[in-house]
């Protein structure tokens, strides 16, 4: 039994925040048993599985404002696989694992050091230029934040590196992860301005603290800085790939802004918008990671498709959670997408069956209680279920795309992420 | 004597707006004399030089709301080349790249307009009435001037793309700069802010994508560097409003955009490294000189001439070169600025202080110094109408001070 302490646990919007923010690192292995937890806002409950040998259990409790958590991790990913201590990568048998739920820190454990290095680098890159950005940077990067995207880059980097016998990650790999996180953060800052949001991850947004203009300029600076690092990677293919993403972000923002409350929006358009806003960045980062591992084109393309399907799956799940979670869990009012007129998968499906919903939406919720009515309608007529099917479909595709990778703890972790995402809506 | 008529004259902030917006084209040549004009808001006064042979003179008058102007251009650029000094003819400066500018404008409108109705309000405002095209004009002039060296007959796609990229970046930054900072936003302001953020993001994104697809690592790195510096300078300035420790070095960052564009133009002409570097220096010195003159005029021109209250940079807490120099001499000025002009009459007092302690003279010297350097940087180019126009721009800028 072993306990680890991690600083700066950030209870953000999804459990992925915890995983990424925790950055816990444990390297002892045990037989059979593991502790897992679910996050709900404010504290962690512990569930454990009764597989295998006994292991000690301890109540795990983290509060939001406390910067530390104690976690009992009783197995490494390799051990989770078949209950033995780590050795050469074993044959993967995902289904056997499927009965229990996945352990989050263990998903990112294998790249925990990479993530820590990234955290330090980001703080110094962004803050060094400018005191205003430094305090914005601390606010954005400080409390753990979501590190899902960089974790994906590291996992794919390491998983593909194995193919060509590359022992260590390259500078380009690391830089890529930093660039991706900067771009993501820049887009969040601008999103908050566009949505006029006061809070993000439980803290005031940059524009709430420093004003709209500074927030816009801060986002611009981070886009510019990431473009500069990108240029200095000196790889034209990756430069073009990532520039496309930035262009897609802008297109996605515009598409969304111009189709608010538009009940004629089709699923295909929603998928394109979701691609632009979420999946494009993930796909480009997983492909970029493969490119820097110098594996062949086919694998790079499979990694792109993996990222794309994973990204779409994430977005759909996020959209579902906006309906199904309580305000407390979400950290913001439920149904906020719908309230703004942003029609997502559950709504689009529901609109196919219920004409009343269209009326309410087109009224832009001018009547009191109409938003709640709309949310119930969506739930009642199967919108959520169909959206869940969509998320599963994309998840299955993502898993398939991983098959070109040799079995490894990294590939396992990547598969774990796909499944973990789906489990958010169980 | 020849008269030309041009549509859509836009009386923007500086005379350069006039030139760019006009796109006049004249191609007859005459001896010796030329008419020039200064712009003040609303109309043009004519001054003429008495050099050389007589030429007819006619009063030139353009009003802001009228979409036409009549201009008497009595010399071509080559002819002007032989004149040692004397005020320059503006339309002729950009005349030689007028078609390039026209094509650019059309391309930009279609890039922005094609995307989405949401951007249209911003697009119309930006690209509608002629607008300022100084930066792309510089790219075209340097492109053509350097192309001559290597015998390149026509501008390349890369040249044109570069000009579009620079204009998009500059425009995007203007749009974002205009974003309001009032946290209690009214619906209208919020709508305006959202469109502004979207339009600016879109243009930054487009320009970085086009840049990547130029597939020239040197230019990609160059432009990314300056965009980064530019953004860093902007945020520093935005967050240092009323901050008396704001330094001149940061103030210079905005000039680097011009420098990168003139260097990029030379790179795409495939001239040798030395000339590319000289073009970088030219752009930088010219850019600094322009910026500094704009800042001086903010103090010295009347509200009527500027089209906005005098000292408006200072009022916003935006400390320009004149103020930075004055702060070195005048401690009282620091107090007033740090008070953010909360007292009535303090802005006027600050303006007088800046004027009285020689801040403006020092900056005028700085403008001249940079202008001289810029002219020197042009010497590596063979004489041509393009090089002449580039020199003309340098001199023209200084003449705004007279």
CSV table of N, CA and C in Angstrom, one decimal, chain A residues 220, chain B residues 126 166-177 196 199-205 207 230:
chain,number,residue,atom,x,y,z
A,220,UNK,N,-4.8,36.5,-27.7
A,220,UNK,CA,-4.1,36.7,-29.0
A,220,UNK,C,-2.6,36.4,-28.7
B,126,UNK,N,-14.2,47.4,-42.0
B,126,UNK,CA,-12.8,47.4,-42.3
B,126,UNK,C,-12.5,47.7,-43.7
B,166,UNK,N,-0.1,40.4,-44.2
B,166,UNK,CA,0.2,41.6,-43.4
B,166,UNK,C,-1.0,42.4,-43.1
B,167,UNK,N,-1.8,42.7,-44.1
B,167,UNK,CA,-2.9,43.5,-43.9
B,167,UNK,C,-4.0,42.9,-43.0
B,168,UNK,N,-4.1,41.6,-43.1
B,168,UNK,CA,-5.1,40.9,-42.3
B,168,UNK,C,-4.6,40.9,-40.8
B,169,UNK,N,-3.3,40.7,-40.6
B,169,UNK,CA,-2.8,40.8,-39.2
B,169,UNK,C,-3.0,42.2,-38.6
B,170,UNK,N,-2.6,43.2,-39.4
B,170,UNK,CA,-2.8,44.5,-38.9
B,170,UNK,C,-4.2,44.9,-38.6
B,171,UNK,N,-5.1,44.5,-39.6
B,171,UNK,CA,-6.5,44.8,-39.4
B,171,UNK,C,-7.1,44.0,-38.2
B,172,UNK,N,-6.7,42.8,-38.1
B,172,UNK,CA,-7.2,42.0,-36.9
B,172,UNK,C,-6.8,42.7,-35.6
B,173,UNK,N,-5.6,43.2,-35.6
B,173,UNK,CA,-5.2,43.8,-34.3
B,173,UNK,C,-5.9,45.1,-34.1
B,174,UNK,N,-6.2,45.8,-35.1
B,174,UNK,CA,-7.0,47.1,-35.0
B,174,UNK,C,-8.4,46.7,-34.4
B,175,UNK,N,-9.0,45.7,-34.9
B,175,UNK,CA,-10.3,45.3,-34.5
B,175,UNK,C,-10.3,44.9,-33.0
B,176,UNK,N,-9.3,44.1,-32.7
B,176,UNK,CA,-9.2,43.7,-31.3
B,176,UNK,C,-8.9,44.8,-30.3
B,177,UNK,N,-8.1,45.7,-30.9
B,177,UNK,CA,-7.8,46.9,-30.1
B,177,UNK,C,-9.0,47.8,-29.7
B,196,UNK,N,-16.4,41.7,-32.9
B,196,UNK,CA,-15.1,42.2,-32.9
B,196,UNK,C,-14.1,41.0,-32.6
B,199,UNK,N,-14.3,38.4,-35.5
B,199,UNK,CA,-13.7,38.9,-36.8
B,199,UNK,C,-12.2,38.9,-36.6
B,200,UNK,N,-11.7,39.4,-35.5
B,200,UNK,CA,-10.3,39.4,-35.3
B,200,UNK,C,-9.7,38.0,-35.3
B,201,UNK,N,-10.3,37.1,-34.5
B,201,UNK,CA,-9.8,35.8,-34.4
B,201,UNK,C,-9.8,35.1,-35.8
B,202,UNK,N,-10.8,35.4,-36.6
B,202,UNK,CA,-10.9,34.8,-37.9
B,202,UNK,C,-9.8,35.3,-38.7
B,203,UNK,N,-9.5,36.6,-38.7
B,203,UNK,CA,-8.4,37.1,-39.6
B,203,UNK,C,-7.1,36.7,-39.1
B,204,UNK,N,-6.8,36.6,-37.8
B,204,UNK,CA,-5.5,36.1,-37.4
B,204,UNK,C,-5.4,34.6,-37.8
B,205,UNK,N,-6.4,33.9,-37.7
B,205,UNK,CA,-6.4,32.5,-38.0
B,205,UNK,C,-6.1,32.3,-39.5
B,207,UNK,N,-4.7,34.4,-41.5
B,207,UNK,CA,-3.4,34.8,-41.9
B,207,UNK,C,-2.3,33.8,-41.5
B,230,UNK,N,4.5,41.8,-31.6
B,230,UNK,CA,3.4,42.7,-31.7
B,230,UNK,C,2.4,42.5,-30.6
